[in-house]
mmCIF file of N, CA and C in Angstrom:
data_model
loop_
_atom_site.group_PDB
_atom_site.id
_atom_site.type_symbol
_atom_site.label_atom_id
_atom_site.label_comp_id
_atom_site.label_asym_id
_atom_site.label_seq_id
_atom_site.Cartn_x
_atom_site.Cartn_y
_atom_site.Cartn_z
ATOM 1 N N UNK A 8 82.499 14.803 55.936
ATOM 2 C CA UNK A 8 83.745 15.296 56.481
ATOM 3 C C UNK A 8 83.815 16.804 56.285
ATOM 4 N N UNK A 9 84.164 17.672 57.214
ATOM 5 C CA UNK A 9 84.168 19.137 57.406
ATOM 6 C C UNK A 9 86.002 19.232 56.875
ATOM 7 N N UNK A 10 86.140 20.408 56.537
ATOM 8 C CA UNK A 10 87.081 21.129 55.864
ATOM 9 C C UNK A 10 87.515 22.238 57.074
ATOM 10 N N UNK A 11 88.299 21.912 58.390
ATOM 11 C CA UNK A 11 88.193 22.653 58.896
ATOM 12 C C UNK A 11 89.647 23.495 58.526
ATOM 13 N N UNK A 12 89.607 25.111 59.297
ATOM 14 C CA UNK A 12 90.798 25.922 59.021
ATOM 15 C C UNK A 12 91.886 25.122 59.846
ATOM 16 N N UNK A 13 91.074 25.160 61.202
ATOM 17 C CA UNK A 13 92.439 24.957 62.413
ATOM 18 C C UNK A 13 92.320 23.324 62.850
ATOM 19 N N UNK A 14 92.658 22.984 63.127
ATOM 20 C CA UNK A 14 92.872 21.394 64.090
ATOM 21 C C UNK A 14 92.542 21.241 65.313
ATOM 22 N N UNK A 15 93.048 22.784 66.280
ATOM 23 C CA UNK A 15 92.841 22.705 67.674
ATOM 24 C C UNK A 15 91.351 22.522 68.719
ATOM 25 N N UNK A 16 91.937 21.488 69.255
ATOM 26 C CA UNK A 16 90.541 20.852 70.156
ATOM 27 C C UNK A 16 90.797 22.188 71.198
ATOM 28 N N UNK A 17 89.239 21.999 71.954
ATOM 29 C CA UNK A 17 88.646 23.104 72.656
ATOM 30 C C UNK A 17 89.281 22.778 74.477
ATOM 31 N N UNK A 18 90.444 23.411 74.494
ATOM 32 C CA UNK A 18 91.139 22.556 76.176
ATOM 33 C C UNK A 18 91.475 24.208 76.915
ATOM 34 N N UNK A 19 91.214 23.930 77.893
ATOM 35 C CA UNK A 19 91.336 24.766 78.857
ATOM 36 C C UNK A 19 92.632 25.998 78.590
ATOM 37 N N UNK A 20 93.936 25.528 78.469
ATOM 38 C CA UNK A 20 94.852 26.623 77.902
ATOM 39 C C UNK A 20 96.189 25.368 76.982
ATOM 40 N N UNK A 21 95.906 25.297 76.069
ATOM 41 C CA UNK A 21 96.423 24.736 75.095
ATOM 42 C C UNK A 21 97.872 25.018 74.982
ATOM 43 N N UNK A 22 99.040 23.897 74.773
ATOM 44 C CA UNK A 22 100.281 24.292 74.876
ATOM 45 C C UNK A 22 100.672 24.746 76.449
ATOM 46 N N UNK A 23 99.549 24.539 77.473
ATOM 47 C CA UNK A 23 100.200 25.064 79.035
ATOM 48 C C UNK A 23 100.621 26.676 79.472
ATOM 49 N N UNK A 24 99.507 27.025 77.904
ATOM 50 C CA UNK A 24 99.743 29.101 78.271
ATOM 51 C C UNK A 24 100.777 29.751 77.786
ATOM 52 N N UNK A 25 101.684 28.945 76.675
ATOM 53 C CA UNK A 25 102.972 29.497 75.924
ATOM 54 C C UNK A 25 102.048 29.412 74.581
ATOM 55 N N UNK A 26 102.574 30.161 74.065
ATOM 56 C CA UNK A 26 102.341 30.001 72.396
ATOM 57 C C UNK A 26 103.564 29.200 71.779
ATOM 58 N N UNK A 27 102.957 27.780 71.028
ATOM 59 C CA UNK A 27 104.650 27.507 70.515
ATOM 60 C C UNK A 27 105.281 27.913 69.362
ATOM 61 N N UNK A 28 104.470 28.782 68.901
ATOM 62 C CA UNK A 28 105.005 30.096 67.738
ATOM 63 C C UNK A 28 106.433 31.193 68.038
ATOM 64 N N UNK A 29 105.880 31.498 69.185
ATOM 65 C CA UNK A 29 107.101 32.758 69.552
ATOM 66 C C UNK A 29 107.391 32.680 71.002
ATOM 67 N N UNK A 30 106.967 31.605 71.499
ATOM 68 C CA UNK A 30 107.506 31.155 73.560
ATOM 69 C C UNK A 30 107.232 31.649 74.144
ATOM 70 N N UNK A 31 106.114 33.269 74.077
ATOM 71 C CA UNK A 31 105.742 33.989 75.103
ATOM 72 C C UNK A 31 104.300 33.253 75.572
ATOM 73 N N UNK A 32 103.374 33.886 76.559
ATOM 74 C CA UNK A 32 102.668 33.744 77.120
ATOM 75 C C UNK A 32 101.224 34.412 76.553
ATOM 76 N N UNK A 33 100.343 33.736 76.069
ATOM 77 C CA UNK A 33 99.257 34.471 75.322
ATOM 78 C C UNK A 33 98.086 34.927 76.086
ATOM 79 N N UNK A 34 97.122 35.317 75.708
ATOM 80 C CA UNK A 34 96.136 35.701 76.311
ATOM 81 C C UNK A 34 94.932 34.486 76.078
ATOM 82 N N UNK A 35 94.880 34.462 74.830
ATOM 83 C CA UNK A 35 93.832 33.394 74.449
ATOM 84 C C UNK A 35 94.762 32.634 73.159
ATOM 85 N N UNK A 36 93.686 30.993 73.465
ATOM 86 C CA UNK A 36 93.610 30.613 72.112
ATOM 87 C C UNK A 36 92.948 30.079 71.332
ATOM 88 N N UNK A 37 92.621 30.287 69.923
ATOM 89 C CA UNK A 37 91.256 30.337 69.151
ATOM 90 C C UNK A 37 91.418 29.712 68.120
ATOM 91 N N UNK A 38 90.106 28.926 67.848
ATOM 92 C CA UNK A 38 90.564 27.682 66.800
ATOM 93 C C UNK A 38 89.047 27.290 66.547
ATOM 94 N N UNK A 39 88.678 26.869 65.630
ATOM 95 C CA UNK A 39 87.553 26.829 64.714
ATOM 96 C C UNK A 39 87.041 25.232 64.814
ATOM 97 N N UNK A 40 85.782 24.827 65.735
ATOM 98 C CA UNK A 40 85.511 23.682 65.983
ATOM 99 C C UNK A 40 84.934 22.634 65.183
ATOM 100 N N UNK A 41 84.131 23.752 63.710
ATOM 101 C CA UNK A 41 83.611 23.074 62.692
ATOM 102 C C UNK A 41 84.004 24.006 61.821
ATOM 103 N N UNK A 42 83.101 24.210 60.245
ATOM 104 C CA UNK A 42 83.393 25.495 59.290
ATOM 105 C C UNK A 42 83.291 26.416 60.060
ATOM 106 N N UNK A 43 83.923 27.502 59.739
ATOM 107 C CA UNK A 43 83.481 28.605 60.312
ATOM 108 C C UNK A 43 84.351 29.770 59.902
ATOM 109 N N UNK A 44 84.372 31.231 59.948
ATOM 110 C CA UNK A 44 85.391 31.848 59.468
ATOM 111 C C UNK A 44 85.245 33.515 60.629
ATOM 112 N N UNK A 45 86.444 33.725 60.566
ATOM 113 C CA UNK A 45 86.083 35.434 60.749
ATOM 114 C C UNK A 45 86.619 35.780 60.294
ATOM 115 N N UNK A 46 85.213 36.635 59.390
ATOM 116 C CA UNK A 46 85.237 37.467 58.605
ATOM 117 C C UNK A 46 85.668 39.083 58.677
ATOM 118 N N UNK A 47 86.282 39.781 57.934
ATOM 119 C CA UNK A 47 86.947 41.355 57.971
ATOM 120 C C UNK A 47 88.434 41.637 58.449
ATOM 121 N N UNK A 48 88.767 42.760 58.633
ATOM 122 C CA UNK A 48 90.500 42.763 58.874
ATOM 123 C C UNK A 48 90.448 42.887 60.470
ATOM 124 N N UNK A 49 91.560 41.829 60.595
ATOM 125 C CA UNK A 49 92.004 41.776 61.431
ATOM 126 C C UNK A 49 93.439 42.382 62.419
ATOM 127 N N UNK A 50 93.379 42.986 63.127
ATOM 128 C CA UNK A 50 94.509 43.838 63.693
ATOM 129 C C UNK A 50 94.963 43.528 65.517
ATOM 130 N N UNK A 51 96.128 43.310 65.722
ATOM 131 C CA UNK A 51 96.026 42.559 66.945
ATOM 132 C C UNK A 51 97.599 42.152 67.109
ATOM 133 N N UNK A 52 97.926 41.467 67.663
ATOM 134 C CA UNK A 52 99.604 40.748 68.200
ATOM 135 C C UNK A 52 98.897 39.456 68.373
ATOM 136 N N UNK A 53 99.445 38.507 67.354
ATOM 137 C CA UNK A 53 99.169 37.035 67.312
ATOM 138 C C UNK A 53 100.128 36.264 66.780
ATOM 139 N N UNK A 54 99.855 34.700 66.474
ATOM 140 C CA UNK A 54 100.565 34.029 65.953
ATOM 141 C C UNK A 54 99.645 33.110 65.413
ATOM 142 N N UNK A 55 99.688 32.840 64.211
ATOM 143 C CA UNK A 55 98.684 31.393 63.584
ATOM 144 C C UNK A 55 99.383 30.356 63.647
ATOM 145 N N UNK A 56 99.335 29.159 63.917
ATOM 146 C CA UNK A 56 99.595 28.034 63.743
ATOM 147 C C UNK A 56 98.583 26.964 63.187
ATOM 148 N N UNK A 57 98.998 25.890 62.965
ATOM 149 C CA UNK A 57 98.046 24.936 62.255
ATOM 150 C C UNK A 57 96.463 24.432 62.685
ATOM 151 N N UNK A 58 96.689 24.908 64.554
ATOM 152 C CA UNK A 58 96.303 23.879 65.560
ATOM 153 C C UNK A 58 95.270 25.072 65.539
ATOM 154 N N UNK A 59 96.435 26.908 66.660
ATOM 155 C CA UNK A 59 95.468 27.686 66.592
ATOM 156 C C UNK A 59 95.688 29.195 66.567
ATOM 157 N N UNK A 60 94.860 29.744 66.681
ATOM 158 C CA UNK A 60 95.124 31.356 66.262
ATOM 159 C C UNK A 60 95.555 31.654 68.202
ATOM 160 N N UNK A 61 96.829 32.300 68.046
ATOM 161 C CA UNK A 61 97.147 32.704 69.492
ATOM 162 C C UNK A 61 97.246 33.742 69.596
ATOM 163 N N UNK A 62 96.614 34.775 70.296
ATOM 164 C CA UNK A 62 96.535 36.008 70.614
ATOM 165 C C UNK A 62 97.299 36.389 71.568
ATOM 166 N N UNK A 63 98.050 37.634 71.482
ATOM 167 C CA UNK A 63 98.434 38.436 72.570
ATOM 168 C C UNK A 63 98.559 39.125 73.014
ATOM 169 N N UNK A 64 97.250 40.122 72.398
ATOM 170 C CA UNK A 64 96.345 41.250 72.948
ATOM 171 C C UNK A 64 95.200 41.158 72.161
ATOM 172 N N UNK A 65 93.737 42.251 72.657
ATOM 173 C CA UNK A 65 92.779 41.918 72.074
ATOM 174 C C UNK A 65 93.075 42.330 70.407
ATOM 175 N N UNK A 66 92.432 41.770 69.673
ATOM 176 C CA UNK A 66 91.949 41.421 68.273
ATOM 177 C C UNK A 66 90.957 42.345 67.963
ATOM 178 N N UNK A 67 91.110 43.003 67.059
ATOM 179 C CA UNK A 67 89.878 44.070 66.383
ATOM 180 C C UNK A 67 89.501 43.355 65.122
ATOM 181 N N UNK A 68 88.641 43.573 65.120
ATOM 182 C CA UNK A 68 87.962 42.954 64.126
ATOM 183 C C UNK A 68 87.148 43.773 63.835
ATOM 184 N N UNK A 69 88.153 44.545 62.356
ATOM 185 C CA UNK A 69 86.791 45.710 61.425
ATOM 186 C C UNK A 69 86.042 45.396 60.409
ATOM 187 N N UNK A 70 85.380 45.935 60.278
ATOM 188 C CA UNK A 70 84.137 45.097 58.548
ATOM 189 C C UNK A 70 85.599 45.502 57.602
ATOM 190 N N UNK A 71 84.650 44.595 56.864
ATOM 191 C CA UNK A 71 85.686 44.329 55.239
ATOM 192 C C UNK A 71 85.349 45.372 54.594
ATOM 193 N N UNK A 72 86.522 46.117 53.854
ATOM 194 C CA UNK A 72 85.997 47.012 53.175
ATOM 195 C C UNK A 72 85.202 46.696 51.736
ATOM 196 N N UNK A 73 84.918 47.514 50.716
ATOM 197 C CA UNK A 73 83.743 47.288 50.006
ATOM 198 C C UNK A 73 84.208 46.182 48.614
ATOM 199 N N UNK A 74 85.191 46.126 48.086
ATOM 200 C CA UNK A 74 86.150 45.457 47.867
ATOM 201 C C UNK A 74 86.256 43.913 47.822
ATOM 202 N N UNK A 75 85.614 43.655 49.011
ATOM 203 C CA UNK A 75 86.243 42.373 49.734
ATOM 204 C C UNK A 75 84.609 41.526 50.383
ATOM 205 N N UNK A 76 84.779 40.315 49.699
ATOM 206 C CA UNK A 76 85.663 39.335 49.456
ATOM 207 C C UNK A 76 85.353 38.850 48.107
ATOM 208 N N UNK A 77 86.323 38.514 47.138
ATOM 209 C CA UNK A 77 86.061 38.076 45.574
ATOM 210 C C UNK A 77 87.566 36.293 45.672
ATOM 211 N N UNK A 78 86.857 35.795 44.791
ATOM 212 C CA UNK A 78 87.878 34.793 44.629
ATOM 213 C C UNK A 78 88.095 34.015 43.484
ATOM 214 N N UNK A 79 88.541 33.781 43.180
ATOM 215 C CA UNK A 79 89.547 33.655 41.693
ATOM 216 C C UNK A 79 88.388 32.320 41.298
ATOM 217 N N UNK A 80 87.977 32.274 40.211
ATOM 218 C CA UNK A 80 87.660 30.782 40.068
ATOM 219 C C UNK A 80 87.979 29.970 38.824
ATOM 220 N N UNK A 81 87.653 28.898 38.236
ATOM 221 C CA UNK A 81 87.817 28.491 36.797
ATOM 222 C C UNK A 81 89.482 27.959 36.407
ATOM 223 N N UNK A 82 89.358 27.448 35.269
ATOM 224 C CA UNK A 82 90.764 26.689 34.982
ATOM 225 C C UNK A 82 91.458 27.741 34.433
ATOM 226 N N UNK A 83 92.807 27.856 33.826
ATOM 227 C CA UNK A 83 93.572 28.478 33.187
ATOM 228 C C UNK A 83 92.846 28.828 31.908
ATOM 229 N N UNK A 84 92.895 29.814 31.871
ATOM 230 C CA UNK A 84 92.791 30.754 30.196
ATOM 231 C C UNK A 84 91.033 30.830 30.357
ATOM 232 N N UNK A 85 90.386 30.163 31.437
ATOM 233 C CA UNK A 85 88.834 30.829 31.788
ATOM 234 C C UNK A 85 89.141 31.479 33.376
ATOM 235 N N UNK A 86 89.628 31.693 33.922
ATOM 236 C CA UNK A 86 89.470 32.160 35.435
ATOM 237 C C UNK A 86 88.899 33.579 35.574
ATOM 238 N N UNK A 87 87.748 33.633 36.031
ATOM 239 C CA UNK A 87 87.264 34.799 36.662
ATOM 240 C C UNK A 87 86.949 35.030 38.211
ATOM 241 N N UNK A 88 86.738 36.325 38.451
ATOM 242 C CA UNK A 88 86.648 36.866 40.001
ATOM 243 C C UNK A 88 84.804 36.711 40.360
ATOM 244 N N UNK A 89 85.203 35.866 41.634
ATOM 245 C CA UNK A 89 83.486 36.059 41.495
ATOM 246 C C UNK A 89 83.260 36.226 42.988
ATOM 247 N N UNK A 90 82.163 36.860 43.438
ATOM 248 C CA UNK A 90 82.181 36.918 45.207
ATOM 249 C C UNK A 90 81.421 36.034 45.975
ATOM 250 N N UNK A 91 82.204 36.234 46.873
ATOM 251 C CA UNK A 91 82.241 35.326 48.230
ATOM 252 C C UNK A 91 80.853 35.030 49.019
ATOM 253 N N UNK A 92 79.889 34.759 49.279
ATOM 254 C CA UNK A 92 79.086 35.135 50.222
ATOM 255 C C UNK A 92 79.122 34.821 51.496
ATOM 256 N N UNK A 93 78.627 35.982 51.933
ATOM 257 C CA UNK A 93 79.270 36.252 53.887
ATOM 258 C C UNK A 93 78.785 35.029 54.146
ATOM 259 N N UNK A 94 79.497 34.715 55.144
ATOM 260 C CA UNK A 94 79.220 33.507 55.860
ATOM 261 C C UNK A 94 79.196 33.891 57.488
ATOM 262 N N UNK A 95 78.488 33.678 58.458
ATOM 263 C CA UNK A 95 78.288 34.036 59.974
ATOM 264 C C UNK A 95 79.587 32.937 60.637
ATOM 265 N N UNK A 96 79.873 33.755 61.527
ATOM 266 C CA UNK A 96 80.643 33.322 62.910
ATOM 267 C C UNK A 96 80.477 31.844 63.209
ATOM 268 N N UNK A 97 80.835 30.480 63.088
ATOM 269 C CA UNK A 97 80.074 30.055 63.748
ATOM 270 C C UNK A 97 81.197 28.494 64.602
ATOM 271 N N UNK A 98 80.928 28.364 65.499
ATOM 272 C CA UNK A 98 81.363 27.359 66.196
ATOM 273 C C UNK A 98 83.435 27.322 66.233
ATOM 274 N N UNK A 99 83.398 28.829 66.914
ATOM 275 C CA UNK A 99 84.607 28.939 67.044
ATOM 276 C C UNK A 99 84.866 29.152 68.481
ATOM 277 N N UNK A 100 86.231 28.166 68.996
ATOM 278 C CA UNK A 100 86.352 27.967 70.368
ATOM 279 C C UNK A 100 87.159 29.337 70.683
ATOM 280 N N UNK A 101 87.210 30.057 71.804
ATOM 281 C CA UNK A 101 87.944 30.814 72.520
ATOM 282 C C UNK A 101 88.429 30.468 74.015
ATOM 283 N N UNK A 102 89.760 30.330 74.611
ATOM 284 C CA UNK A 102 90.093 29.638 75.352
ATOM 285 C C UNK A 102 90.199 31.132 76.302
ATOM 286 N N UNK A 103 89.778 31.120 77.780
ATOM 287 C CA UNK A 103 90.001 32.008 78.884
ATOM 288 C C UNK A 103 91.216 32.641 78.500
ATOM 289 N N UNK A 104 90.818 34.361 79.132
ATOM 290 C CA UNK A 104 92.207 34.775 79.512
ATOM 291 C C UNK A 104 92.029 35.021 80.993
ATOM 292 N N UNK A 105 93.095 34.757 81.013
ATOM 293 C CA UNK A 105 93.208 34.739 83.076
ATOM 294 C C UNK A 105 93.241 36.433 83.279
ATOM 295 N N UNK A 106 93.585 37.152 82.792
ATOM 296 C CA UNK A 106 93.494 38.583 82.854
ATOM 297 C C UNK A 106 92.270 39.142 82.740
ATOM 298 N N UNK A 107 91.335 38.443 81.977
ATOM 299 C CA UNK A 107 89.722 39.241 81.546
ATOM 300 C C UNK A 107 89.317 37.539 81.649
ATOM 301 N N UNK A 108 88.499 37.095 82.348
ATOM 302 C CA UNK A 108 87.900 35.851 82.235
ATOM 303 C C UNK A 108 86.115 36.164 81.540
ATOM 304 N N UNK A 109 86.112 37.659 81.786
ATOM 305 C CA UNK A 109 84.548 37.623 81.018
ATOM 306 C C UNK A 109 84.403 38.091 79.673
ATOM 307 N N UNK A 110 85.354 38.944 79.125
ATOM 308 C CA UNK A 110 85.747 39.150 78.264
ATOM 309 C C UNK A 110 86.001 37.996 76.730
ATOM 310 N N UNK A 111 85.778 38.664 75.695
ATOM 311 C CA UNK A 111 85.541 37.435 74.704
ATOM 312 C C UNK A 111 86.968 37.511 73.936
ATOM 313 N N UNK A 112 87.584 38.845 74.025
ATOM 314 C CA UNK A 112 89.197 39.085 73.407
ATOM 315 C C UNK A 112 88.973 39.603 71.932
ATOM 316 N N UNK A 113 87.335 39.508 72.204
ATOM 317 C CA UNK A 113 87.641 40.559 70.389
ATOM 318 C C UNK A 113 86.724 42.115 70.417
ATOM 319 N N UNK A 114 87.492 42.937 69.452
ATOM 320 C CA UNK A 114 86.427 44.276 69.663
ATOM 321 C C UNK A 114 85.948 44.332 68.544
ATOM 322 N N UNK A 115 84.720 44.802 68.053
ATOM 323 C CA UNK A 115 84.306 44.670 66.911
ATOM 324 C C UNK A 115 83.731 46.198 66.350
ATOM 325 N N UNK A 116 84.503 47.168 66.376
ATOM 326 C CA UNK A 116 83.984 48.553 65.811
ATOM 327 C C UNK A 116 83.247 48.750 65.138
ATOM 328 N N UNK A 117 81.989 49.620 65.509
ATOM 329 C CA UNK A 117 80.842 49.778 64.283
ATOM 330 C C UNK A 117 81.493 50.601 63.026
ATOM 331 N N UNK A 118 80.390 50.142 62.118
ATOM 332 C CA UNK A 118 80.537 50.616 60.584
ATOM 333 C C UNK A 118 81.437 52.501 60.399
ATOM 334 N N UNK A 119 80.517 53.176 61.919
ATOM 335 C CA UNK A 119 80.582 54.795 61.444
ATOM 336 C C UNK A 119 82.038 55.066 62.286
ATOM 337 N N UNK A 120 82.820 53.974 62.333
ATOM 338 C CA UNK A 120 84.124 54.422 63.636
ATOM 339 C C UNK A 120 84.028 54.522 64.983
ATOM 340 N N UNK A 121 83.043 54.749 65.290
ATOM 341 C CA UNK A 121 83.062 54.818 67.076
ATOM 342 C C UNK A 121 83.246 53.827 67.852
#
């Protein structure tokens, strides 16, 4: 049994093209078909829900700064910080935007800013 983030099955425009977060009209919607994660900060106009991540403009997606990612581990009165290891992209659905149909809805800025 997989541990997934989101719930949402992979359907053409989910909810009928409303987000049922905030009632507007999204661009995409994105939801994680097995494990999977994306990784770094994220910056964008969205809404998470249980099912799926609803976008409503593109999504930047910058590397993590140096910092990041550490996570708490161990019982009370032993807990230490220990890090994360990256894990790749993997088997995450993205639903059309009728505005950019070739387009994937994410930008991913290199390391030096450009």
């Amino acid at each position: 049994m997989t541990d997934r983030i989101m719930t949402g099955d992979a359907d053409e425009r989910p909810h009928g093209g409303t987000c049922p977060a905030c009632k507007r009209e999204y661009r995409r919607a994105i939801t994680f078909t097995d494990d999977g994660v994306i990784r770094g900060e994220l910056a964008g106009d969205v809404c998470i829900t249980p099912e799926y991540l609803f976008t409503h403009s593109t999504i930047t997606v910058a590397e993590p700064d140096d910092d990041f990612p550490t996570r708490e581990v161990g019982a009370m009165g032993n807990r230490r910080e220990e890090s994360v290891e990256p894990t790749a992209v993997t088997d995450v659905w993205v639903s059309a935007d009728p505005d950019d149909p070739d387009g994937d809805g994410f930008v991913f800025p290199d390391a030096d800013g450009e």
